[in-house]
Amino acid sequence: MKILVVDNNPVVLRVLTEFLSGELGHEVRTANDGLGALHLLDDFLPEVVITDLVMPNIGGDKLCRIIRDTPHLNHCFLIILSAIAAEEKDEKKQACGADACVAKGKTVDVKEHLRQLLAGAGEHKSDTLYEVDLTVGLEQVHNREVTRELLNSRDYFAGIVEFLDDGVFGLSHDDHIIYANRAAAELAGISEEKLLGREFTALFADNERATIRRGLREAQQQNSRQAQTIDYDPPLSLNGNFIALRCLPVAVDQQRAVVVLMQDQSARVLERLTPRD
């Protein structure tokens, strides 16, 4: 069986690889975040995907949604393996379409539950999620509570960004989209699931890509928090809209990256082009 394991903890990746490949004899590939997983999925077609939820770049919940929205991948058996799985399993299974949810706990218990899940992964799937609630030691409770607080904070700010009129794209250090809000998807005319993992410049016409790529590089190299504006005449165009881009440098995993604010300039451009009496 072909299995993809996605987790930003290298110890988890090593333990699961040794177990799934060495003990059970499966073919295993690994990625340390959702973006890396999407790159692997270009050439690797797994039958099972085991993913953590909280990871840099693209998280596990969005990775599951992308897989479910991709015709040649939506057959995959999706397993969430997370420290917060027990607390958020009902919410997450509905949001991302996972088939199973296992809480991280003792290695021996996690292995046994994964063994059971994989034994039935090829069978016809039901609408009922296979739920495993592992009991963790008291020494882990505080860490899990901190994780939940961080998730609540993340969701709070993500909720604010979702209501902005400007499109917001979070890019990785190599310009792949790792976040897109509602306005970004509307301006691009592409769903969030299909935007995530794409190279940002690929959204635009061939003759505009070099200009945009140059602007992203200039913004990425800035040492200040000052935004770099990409607003040319004639304006950039996307999905029938005239747009301007503001690029803000950020640090992602100690690498330079960019957050792009996409502003719809169509009304301004049309007003300028409309003849006055």
Short mmCIF file of C-alpha atoms in Angstrom, two decimals, residues 41-206:
data_model
loop_
_atom_site.label_atom_id
_atom_site.label_comp_id
_atom_site.label_asym_id
_atom_site.label_seq_id
_atom_site.Cartn_x
_atom_site.Cartn_y
_atom_site.Cartn_z
CA LEU A 41 1.35 14.38 -4.85
CA ASP A 42 2.32 15.60 -8.31
CA ASP A 43 4.17 12.29 -8.82
CA PHE A 44 3.02 10.03 -5.97
CA LEU A 45 -0.51 8.59 -5.79
CA PRO A 46 -1.08 7.28 -2.24
CA GLU A 47 -3.93 5.11 -1.07
CA VAL A 48 -3.63 6.48 2.47
CA VAL A 49 -2.63 9.91 3.78
CA ILE A 50 -1.76 10.33 7.46
CA THR A 51 -1.47 13.99 8.45
CA ASP A 52 -1.03 16.21 11.46
CA LEU A 53 -3.32 19.24 11.75
CA VAL A 54 -1.08 22.05 12.99
CA MET A 55 1.83 22.59 10.59
CA PRO A 56 3.57 25.55 8.95
CA ASN A 57 2.58 26.65 5.47
CA ILE A 58 -0.51 24.57 4.60
CA GLY A 59 -2.06 22.77 7.59
CA GLY A 60 -3.53 19.29 7.66
CA ASP A 61 -7.18 20.35 7.55
CA LYS A 62 -6.68 22.31 4.33
CA LEU A 63 -4.53 19.55 2.86
CA CYS A 64 -7.41 17.11 3.41
CA ARG A 65 -9.85 19.52 1.76
CA ILE A 66 -7.57 19.88 -1.27
CA ILE A 67 -7.27 16.10 -1.60
CA ARG A 68 -11.03 15.66 -1.34
CA ASP A 69 -11.47 18.33 -4.04
CA THR A 70 -8.98 16.68 -6.44
CA PRO A 71 -10.67 13.99 -8.59
CA HIS A 72 -7.69 11.67 -8.95
CA LEU A 73 -6.92 11.88 -5.20
CA ASN A 74 -10.34 11.91 -3.54
CA HIS A 75 -10.28 8.11 -3.14
CA CYS A 76 -7.48 8.43 -0.56
CA PHE A 77 -8.17 7.20 2.96
CA LEU A 78 -7.43 10.25 5.13
CA ILE A 79 -6.24 9.85 8.71
CA ILE A 80 -5.76 12.84 11.02
CA LEU A 81 -3.05 12.11 13.58
CA SER A 82 -2.92 15.05 15.95
CA ALA A 83 -2.43 16.08 19.56
CA ILE A 84 -5.76 17.93 19.42
CA ALA A 85 -7.66 15.24 17.54
CA ALA A 86 -9.67 14.18 20.59
CA GLU A 87 -10.81 17.73 21.34
CA GLU A 88 -11.69 18.83 17.81
CA LYS A 89 -12.47 15.56 16.03
CA ASP A 90 -16.14 16.29 15.31
CA GLU A 91 -15.44 19.78 13.96
CA LYS A 92 -12.42 18.72 11.90
CA LYS A 93 -13.98 15.63 10.35
CA GLN A 94 -16.87 17.71 9.01
CA ALA A 95 -14.61 20.52 7.80
CA CYS A 96 -12.00 18.48 5.95
CA GLY A 97 -13.58 15.13 5.14
CA ALA A 98 -11.17 12.87 7.03
CA ASP A 99 -12.01 9.18 7.32
CA ALA A 100 -10.31 8.64 10.67
CA CYS A 101 -9.02 10.64 13.60
CA VAL A 102 -6.34 9.42 16.02
CA ALA A 103 -4.99 11.41 18.97
CA LYS A 104 -1.23 11.38 19.43
CA GLY A 105 -0.34 9.50 22.57
CA LYS A 106 1.81 6.52 23.50
CA THR A 107 3.67 5.19 20.47
CA VAL A 108 2.55 1.62 21.05
CA ASP A 109 -1.12 2.70 21.13
CA VAL A 110 -0.82 4.90 18.04
CA LYS A 111 0.81 2.03 16.12
CA GLU A 112 -1.94 -0.40 17.10
CA HIS A 113 -4.74 1.94 16.04
CA LEU A 114 -3.00 2.72 12.75
CA ARG A 115 -2.58 -1.02 12.18
CA GLN A 116 -6.34 -1.48 12.65
CA LEU A 117 -7.17 1.44 10.40
CA LEU A 118 -4.89 0.32 7.58
CA ALA A 119 -6.33 -3.17 7.71
CA GLY A 120 -9.73 -1.71 6.81
CA ALA A 121 -8.59 1.19 4.64
CA GLY A 122 -9.30 -0.68 1.42
CA GLU A 123 -12.85 -1.55 2.42
CA HIS A 124 -15.89 0.49 1.38
CA LYS A 125 -15.93 3.68 3.40
CA SER A 126 -18.93 4.57 5.53
CA ASP A 127 -20.12 8.02 6.51
CA THR A 128 -19.16 7.30 10.11
CA LEU A 129 -15.71 8.43 11.18
CA TYR A 130 -13.57 5.83 12.90
CA GLU A 131 -12.89 7.63 16.16
CA VAL A 132 -10.06 6.83 18.55
CA ASP A 133 -9.73 8.68 21.84
CA LEU A 134 -6.36 7.85 23.35
CA THR A 135 -5.72 8.75 26.99
CA VAL A 136 -2.59 10.85 27.39
CA GLY A 137 -0.51 11.29 30.52
CA LEU A 138 -0.98 14.30 32.78
CA GLU A 139 2.37 15.69 31.65
CA GLN A 140 0.87 16.22 28.18
CA VAL A 141 -2.30 18.01 29.22
CA HIS A 142 -0.70 21.45 29.57
CA ASN A 143 0.91 21.27 26.13
CA ARG A 144 -2.39 20.31 24.55
CA GLU A 145 -4.15 23.23 26.25
CA VAL A 146 -1.49 25.62 24.95
CA THR A 147 -1.99 24.18 21.47
CA ARG A 148 -5.72 24.82 21.69
CA GLU A 149 -5.13 28.41 22.78
CA LEU A 150 -2.81 28.95 19.82
CA LEU A 151 -5.42 27.49 17.48
CA ASN A 152 -8.10 29.75 18.91
CA SER A 153 -5.85 32.78 18.33
CA ARG A 154 -5.09 31.67 14.78
CA ASP A 155 -8.77 31.15 14.01
CA TYR A 156 -9.62 34.56 15.47
CA PHE A 157 -7.27 36.45 13.17
CA ALA A 158 -8.14 34.23 10.19
CA GLY A 159 -11.79 35.15 10.76
CA ILE A 160 -10.93 38.86 10.59
CA VAL A 161 -8.91 38.43 7.38
CA GLU A 162 -11.81 36.53 5.78
CA PHE A 163 -13.97 39.68 5.93
CA LEU A 164 -11.44 42.02 4.32
CA ASP A 165 -12.38 43.45 0.92
CA ASP A 166 -8.81 43.08 -0.33
CA GLY A 167 -7.56 39.69 -1.40
CA VAL A 168 -4.88 38.32 0.92
CA PHE A 169 -2.39 35.74 -0.33
CA GLY A 170 0.21 34.21 1.97
CA LEU A 171 3.19 32.97 -0.03
CA SER A 172 5.99 30.58 0.85
CA HIS A 173 9.62 31.57 0.31
CA ASP A 174 9.42 30.17 -3.23
CA ASP A 175 6.16 32.03 -4.06
CA HIS A 176 3.68 29.16 -3.70
CA ILE A 177 0.31 30.07 -2.21
CA ILE A 178 -0.13 28.79 1.34
CA TYR A 179 -3.08 30.99 2.33
CA ALA A 180 -5.88 32.73 0.46
CA ASN A 181 -8.87 34.52 1.97
CA ARG A 182 -12.39 34.75 0.55
CA ALA A 183 -11.72 37.94 -1.42
CA ALA A 184 -8.57 36.42 -2.95
CA ALA A 185 -10.53 33.43 -4.23
CA GLU A 186 -13.24 35.71 -5.63
CA LEU A 187 -10.76 37.98 -7.43
CA ALA A 188 -8.92 35.01 -8.90
CA GLY A 189 -12.12 33.15 -9.76
CA ILE A 190 -10.61 30.00 -8.23
CA SER A 191 -11.60 28.17 -5.03
CA GLU A 192 -9.24 28.20 -2.07
CA GLU A 193 -8.65 24.45 -2.43
CA LYS A 194 -7.41 24.94 -5.99
CA LEU A 195 -5.36 28.05 -5.14
CA LEU A 196 -3.34 26.46 -2.34
CA GLY A 197 -0.04 25.05 -3.51
CA ARG A 198 -0.04 26.96 -6.81
CA GLU A 199 2.77 29.27 -7.76
CA PHE A 200 1.36 32.78 -7.36
CA THR A 201 2.66 34.16 -10.67
CA ALA A 202 0.97 31.27 -12.54
CA LEU A 203 -2.36 33.03 -11.93
CA PHE A 204 -1.40 35.77 -14.38
CA ALA A 205 -0.80 36.05 -18.11
CA ASP A 206 2.62 35.02 -19.40
#
